[in-house]
PDB file of C-alpha atoms and ligand atoms in Angstrom:
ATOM      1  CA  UNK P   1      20.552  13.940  10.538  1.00 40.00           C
ATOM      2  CA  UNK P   2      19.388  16.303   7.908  1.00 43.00           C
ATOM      3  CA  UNK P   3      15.949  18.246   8.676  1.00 42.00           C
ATOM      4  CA  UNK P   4      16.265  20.984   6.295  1.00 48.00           C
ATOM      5  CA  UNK P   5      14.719  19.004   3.047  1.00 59.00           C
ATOM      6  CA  UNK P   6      12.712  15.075   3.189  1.00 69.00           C
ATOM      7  CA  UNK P   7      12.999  12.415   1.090  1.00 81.00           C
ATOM      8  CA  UNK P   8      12.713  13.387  -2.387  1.00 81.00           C
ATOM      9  CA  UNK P   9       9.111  11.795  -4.030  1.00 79.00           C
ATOM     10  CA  UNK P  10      11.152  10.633  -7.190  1.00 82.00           C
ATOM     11  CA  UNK P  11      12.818   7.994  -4.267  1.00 92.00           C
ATOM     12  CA  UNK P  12      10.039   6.857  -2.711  1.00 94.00           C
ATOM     13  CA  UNK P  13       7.317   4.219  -3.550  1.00 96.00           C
ATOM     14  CA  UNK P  14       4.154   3.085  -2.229  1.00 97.00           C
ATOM     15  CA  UNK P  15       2.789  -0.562  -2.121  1.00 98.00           C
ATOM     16  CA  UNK P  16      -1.097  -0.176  -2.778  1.00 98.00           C
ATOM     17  CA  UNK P  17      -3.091  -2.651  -1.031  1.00 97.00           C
ATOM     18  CA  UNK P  18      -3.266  -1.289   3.083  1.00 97.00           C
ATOM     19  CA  UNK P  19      -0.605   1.509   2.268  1.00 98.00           C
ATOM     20  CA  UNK P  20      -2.468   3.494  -0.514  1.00 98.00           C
ATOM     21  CA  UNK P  21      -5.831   2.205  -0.484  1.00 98.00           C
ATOM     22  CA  UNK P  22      -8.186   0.646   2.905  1.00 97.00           C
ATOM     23  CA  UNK P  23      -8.195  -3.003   1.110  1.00 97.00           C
ATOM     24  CA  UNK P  24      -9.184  -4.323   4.592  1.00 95.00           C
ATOM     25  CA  UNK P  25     -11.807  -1.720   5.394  1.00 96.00           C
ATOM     26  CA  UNK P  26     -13.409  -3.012   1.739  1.00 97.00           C
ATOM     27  CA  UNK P  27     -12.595  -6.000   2.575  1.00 96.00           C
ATOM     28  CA  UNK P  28     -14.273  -5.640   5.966  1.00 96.00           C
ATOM     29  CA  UNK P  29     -17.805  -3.934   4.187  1.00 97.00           C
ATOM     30  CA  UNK P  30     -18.175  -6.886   1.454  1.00 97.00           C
ATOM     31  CA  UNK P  31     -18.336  -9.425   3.444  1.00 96.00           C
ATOM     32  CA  UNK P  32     -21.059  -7.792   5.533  1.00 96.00           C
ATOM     33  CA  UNK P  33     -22.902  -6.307   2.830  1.00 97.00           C
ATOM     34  CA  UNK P  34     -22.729  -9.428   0.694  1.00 96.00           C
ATOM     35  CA  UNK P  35     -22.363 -12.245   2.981  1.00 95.00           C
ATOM     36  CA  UNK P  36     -23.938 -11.233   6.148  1.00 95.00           C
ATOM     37  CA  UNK P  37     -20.665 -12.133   8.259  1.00 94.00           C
ATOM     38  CA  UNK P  38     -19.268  -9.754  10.687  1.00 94.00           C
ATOM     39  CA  UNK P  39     -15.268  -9.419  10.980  1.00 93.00           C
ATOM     40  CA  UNK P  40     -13.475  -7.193  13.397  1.00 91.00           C
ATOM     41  CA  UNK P  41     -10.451  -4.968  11.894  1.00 90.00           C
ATOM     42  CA  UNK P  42      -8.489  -6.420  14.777  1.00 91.00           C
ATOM     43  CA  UNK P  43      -9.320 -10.192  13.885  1.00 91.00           C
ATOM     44  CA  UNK P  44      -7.234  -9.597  10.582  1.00 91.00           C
ATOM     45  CA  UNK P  45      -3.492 -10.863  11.779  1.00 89.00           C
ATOM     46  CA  UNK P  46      -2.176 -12.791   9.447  1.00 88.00           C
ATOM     47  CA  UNK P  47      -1.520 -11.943   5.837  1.00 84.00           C
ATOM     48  CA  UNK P  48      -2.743 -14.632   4.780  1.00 87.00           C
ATOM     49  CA  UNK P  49      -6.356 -14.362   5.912  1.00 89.00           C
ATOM     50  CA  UNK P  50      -7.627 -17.370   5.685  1.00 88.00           C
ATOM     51  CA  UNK P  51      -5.328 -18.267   7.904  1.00 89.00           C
ATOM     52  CA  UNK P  52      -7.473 -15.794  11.294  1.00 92.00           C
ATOM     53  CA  UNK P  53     -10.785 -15.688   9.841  1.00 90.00           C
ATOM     54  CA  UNK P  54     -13.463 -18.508  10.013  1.00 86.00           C
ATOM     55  CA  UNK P  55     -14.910 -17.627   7.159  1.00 88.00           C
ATOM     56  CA  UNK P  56     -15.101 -20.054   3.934  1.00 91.00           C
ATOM     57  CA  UNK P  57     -11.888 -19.211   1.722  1.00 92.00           C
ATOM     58  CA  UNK P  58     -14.068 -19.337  -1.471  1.00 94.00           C
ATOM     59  CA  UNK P  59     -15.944 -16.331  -0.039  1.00 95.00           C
ATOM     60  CA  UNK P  60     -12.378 -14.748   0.862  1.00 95.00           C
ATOM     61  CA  UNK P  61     -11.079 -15.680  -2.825  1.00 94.00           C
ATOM     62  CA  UNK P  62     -14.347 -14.057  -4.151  1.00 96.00           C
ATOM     63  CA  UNK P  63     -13.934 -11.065  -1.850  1.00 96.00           C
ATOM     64  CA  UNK P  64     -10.703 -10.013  -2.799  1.00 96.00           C
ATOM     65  CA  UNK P  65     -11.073 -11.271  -6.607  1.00 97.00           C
ATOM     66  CA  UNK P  66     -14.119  -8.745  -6.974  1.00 98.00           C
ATOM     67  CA  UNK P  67     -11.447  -5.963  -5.495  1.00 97.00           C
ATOM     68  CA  UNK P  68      -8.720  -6.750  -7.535  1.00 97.00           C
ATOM     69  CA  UNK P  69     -10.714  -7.050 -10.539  1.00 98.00           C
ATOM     70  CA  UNK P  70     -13.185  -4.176  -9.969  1.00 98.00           C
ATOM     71  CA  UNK P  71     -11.318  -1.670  -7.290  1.00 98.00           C
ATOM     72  CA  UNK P  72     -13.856   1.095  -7.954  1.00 98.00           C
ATOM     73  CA  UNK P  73     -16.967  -0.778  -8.865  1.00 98.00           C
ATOM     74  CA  UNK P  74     -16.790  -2.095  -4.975  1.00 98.00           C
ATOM     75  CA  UNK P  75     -15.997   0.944  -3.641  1.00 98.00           C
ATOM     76  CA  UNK P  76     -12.343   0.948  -2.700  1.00 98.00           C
ATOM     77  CA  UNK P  77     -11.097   3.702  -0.668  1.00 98.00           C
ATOM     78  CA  UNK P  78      -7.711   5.155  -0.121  1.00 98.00           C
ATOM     79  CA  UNK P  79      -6.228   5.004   3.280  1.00 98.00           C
ATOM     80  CA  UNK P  80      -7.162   8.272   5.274  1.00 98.00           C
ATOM     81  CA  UNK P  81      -5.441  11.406   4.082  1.00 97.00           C
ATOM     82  CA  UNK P  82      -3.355   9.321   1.616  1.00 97.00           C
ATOM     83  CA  UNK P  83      -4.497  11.386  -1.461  1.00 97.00           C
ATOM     84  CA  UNK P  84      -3.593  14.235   0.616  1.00 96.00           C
ATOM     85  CA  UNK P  85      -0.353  13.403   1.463  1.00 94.00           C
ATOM     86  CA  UNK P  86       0.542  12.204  -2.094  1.00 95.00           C
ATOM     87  CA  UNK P  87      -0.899  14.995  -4.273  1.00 94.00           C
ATOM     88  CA  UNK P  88       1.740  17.422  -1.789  1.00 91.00           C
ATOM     89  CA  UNK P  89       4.381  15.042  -2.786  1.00 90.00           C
ATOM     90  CA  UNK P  90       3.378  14.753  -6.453  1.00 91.00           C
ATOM     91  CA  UNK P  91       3.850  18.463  -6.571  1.00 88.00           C
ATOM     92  CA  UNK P  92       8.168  17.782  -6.195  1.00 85.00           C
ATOM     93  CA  UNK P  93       7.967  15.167  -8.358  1.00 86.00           C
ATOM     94  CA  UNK P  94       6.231  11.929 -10.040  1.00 89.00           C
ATOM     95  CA  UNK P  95       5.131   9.140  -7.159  1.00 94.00           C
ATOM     96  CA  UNK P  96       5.530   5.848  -8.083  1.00 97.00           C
ATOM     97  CA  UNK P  97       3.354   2.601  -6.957  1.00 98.00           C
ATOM     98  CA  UNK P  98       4.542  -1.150  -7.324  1.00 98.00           C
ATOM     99  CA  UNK P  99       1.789  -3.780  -6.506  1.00 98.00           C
ATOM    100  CA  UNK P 100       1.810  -7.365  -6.403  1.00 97.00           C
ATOM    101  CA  UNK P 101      -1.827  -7.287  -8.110  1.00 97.00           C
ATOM    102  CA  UNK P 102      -1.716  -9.478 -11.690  1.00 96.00           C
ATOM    103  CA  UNK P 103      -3.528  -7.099 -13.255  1.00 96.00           C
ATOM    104  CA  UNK P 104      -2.814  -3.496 -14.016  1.00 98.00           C
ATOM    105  CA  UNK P 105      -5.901  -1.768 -15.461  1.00 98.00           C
ATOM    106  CA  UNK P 106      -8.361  -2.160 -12.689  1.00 98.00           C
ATOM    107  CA  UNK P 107      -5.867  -0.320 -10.424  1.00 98.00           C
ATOM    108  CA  UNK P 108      -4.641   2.072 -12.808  1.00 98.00           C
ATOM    109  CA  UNK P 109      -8.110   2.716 -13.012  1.00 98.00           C
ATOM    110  CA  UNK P 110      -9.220   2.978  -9.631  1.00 98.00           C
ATOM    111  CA  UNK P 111      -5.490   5.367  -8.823  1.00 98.00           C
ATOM    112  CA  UNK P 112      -7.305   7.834 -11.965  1.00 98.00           C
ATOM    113  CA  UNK P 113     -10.679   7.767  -9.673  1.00 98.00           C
ATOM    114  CA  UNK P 114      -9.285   9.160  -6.265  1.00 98.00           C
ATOM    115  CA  UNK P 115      -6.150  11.536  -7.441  1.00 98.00           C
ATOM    116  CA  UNK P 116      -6.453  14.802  -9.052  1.00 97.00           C
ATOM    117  CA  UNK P 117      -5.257  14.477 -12.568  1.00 97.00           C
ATOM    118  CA  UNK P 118      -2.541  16.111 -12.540  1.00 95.00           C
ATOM    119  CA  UNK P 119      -1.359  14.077 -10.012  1.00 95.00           C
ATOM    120  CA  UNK P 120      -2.642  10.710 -11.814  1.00 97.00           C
ATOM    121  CA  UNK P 121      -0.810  11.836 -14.854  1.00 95.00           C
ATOM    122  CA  UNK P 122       2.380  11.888 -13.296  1.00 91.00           C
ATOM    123  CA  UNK P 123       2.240   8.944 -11.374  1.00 96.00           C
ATOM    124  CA  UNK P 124       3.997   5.553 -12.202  1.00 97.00           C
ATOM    125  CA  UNK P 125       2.289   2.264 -11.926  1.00 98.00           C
ATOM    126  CA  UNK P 126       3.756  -1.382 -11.759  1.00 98.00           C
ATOM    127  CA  UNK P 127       1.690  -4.560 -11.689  1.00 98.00           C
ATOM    128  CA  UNK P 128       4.637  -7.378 -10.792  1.00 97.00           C
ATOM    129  CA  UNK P 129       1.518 -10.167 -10.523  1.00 95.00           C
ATOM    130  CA  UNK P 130       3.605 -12.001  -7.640  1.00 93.00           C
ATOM    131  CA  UNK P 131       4.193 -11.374  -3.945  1.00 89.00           C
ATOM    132  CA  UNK P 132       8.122 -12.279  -4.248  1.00 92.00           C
ATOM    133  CA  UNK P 133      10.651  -9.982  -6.523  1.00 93.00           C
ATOM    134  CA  UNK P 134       9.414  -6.271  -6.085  1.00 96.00           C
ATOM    135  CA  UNK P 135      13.150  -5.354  -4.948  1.00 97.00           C
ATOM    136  CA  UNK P 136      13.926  -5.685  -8.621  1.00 97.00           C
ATOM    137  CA  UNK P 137      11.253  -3.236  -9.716  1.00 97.00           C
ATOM    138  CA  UNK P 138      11.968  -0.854  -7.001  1.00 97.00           C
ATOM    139  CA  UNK P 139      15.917  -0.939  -8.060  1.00 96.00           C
ATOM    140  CA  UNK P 140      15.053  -0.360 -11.430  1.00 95.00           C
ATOM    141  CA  UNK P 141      12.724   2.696 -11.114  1.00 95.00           C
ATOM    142  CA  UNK P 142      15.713   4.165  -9.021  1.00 95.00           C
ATOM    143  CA  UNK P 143      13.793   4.405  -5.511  1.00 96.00           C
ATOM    144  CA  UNK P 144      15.436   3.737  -2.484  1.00 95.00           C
ATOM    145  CA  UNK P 145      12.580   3.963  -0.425  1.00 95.00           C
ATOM    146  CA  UNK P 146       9.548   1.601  -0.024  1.00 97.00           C
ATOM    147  CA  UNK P 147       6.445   1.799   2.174  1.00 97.00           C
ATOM    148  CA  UNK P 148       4.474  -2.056   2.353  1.00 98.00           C
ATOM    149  CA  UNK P 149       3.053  -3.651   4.544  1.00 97.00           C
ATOM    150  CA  UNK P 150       4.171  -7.411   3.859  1.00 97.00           C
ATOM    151  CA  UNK P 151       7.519  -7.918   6.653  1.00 97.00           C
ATOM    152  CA  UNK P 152       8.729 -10.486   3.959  1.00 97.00           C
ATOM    153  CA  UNK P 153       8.311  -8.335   0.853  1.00 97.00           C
ATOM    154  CA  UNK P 154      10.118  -5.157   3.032  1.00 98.00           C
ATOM    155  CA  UNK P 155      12.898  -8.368   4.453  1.00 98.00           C
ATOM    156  CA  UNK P 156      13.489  -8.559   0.391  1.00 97.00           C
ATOM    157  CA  UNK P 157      14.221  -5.165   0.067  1.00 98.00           C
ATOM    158  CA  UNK P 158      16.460  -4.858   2.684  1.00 97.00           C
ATOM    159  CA  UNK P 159      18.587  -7.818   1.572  1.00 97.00           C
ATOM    160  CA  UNK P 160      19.050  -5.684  -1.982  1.00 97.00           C
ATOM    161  CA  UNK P 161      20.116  -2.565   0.206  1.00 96.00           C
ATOM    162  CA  UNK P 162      16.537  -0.714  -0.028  1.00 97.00           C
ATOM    163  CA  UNK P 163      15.180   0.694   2.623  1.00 95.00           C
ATOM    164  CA  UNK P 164      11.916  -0.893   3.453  1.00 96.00           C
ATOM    165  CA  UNK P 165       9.454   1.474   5.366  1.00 95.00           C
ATOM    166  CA  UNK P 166       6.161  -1.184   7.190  1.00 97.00           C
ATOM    167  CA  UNK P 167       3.188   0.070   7.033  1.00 97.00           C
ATOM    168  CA  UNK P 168       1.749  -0.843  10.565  1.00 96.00           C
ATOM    169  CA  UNK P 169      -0.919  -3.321  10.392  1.00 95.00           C
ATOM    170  CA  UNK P 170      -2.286  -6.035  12.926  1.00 93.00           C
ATOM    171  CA  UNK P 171      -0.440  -8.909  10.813  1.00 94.00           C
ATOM    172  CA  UNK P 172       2.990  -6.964  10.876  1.00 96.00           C
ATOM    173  CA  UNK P 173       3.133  -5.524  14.170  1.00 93.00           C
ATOM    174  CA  UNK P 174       5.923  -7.015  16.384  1.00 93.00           C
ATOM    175  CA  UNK P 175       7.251  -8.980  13.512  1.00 93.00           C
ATOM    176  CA  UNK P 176      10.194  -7.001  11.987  1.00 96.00           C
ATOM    177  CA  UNK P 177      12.697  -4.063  13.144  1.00 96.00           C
ATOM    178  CA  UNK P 178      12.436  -2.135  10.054  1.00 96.00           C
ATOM    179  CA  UNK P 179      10.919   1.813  10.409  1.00 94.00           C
ATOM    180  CA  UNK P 180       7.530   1.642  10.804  1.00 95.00           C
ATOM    181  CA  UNK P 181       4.682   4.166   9.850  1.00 94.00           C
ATOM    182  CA  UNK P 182       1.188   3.779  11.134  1.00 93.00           C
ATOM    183  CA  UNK P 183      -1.101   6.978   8.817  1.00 96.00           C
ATOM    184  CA  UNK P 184      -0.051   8.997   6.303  1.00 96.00           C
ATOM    185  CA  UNK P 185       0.208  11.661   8.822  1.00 93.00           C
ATOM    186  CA  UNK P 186       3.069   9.948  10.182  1.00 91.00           C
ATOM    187  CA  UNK P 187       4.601   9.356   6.483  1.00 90.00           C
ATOM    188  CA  UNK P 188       4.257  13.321   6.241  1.00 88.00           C
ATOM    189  CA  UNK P 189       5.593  13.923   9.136  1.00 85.00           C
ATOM    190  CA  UNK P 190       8.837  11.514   9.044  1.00 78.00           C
ATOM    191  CA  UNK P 191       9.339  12.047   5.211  1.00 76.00           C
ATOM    192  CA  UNK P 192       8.842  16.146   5.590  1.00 66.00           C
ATOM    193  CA  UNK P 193      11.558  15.911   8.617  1.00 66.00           C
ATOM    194  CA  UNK P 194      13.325  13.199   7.023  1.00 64.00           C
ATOM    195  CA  UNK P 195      14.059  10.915  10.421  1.00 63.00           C
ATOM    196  CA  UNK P 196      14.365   7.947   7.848  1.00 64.00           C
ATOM    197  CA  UNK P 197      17.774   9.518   6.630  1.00 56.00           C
ATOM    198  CA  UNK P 198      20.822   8.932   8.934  1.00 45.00           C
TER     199      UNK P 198
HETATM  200 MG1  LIG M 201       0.040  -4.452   0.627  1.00 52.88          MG
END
């Protein structure tokens, strides 16, 4: 195992909702703020959540339609010390972010709101607009590294020989033997000492 030098940024990319920015903890505030219900981080175990909240799924639709259409206007925040983390990495190199969000501009717009130009400049976005097929999008930017936290869309990777990296999450925990990160303390960490390379 090498320790002397990480995993190279230009090989590495970053799913955005829960890896780069606190979708639940948004998720979490709107539906207080807005709807007067209470629901517990902890609640949240299935992807799908509709499927572990009792809470109407037109209110869920609307909840995550406002975020994906207005990221910034509802106060979306990145994942603690995310923009940290990144902006070191964007220093080696451009980072690189495939969603599964339809639409690009909202996001693009709410990555230009929390990183420091520079580092927004250099960055690379993808919108695929579908849960299924990011391996293709990750081949073709030349990564071989991705951090989500979906266990099928990191299953998908594996099968086309990338290596997936979970971000841990109540719905993924205990439900795949991939690497698993739970902060972006721990991706600094594991990246900087590079325990993801054999
Ligand atoms: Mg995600």
């Amino acid at each position: 195992m090498q320790r002397d030098r990480g995993i190279h940024p230009g090989l590495i990319g970053f799913d955005i909702d829960c890896v780069v920015a606190d979708t639940m903890e948004a998720f979490i505030r709107l539906a207080m703020d807005d709807y007067g219900l209470k629901v517990l981080p902890e609640e949240i175990t299935s992807f799908q959540v509709e499927e572990c909240l009792a809470v109407a799924p037109r209110i869920i639709d609307e909840i995550f339609a406002r975020l994906l259409s207005a990221p910034v206007e509802n106060g979306l925040k990145p994942m603690p010390h995310a923009v940290a983390v990144l902006t070191e990495m964007a220093a080696c190199g451009p980072v690189t972010f495939i969603t599964a969000r339809p639409e690009r501009e909202p996001v693009d717009r709410w990555l230009e709101s929390i990183f420091p130009k520079e580092v927004y400049r250099h960055s690379r976005l993808v919108a695929t607009g579908k849960h299924d097929g990011k391996a293709q999008y990750v081949r073709e930017l030349g990564l071989q590294y991705f951090v989500d936290d979906r266990v099928e869309t990191c299953t998908e990777l594996a099968e086309a020989g990338i290596f997936p990296i979970v971000f841990a999450h109540p719905w993924n925990r205990g439900r795949h033997s991939f690497a698993s990160i739970d902060s972006w303390l721990d991706i600094k960490q594991r990246i900087l000492f590079n325990e993801f390379v054999s």
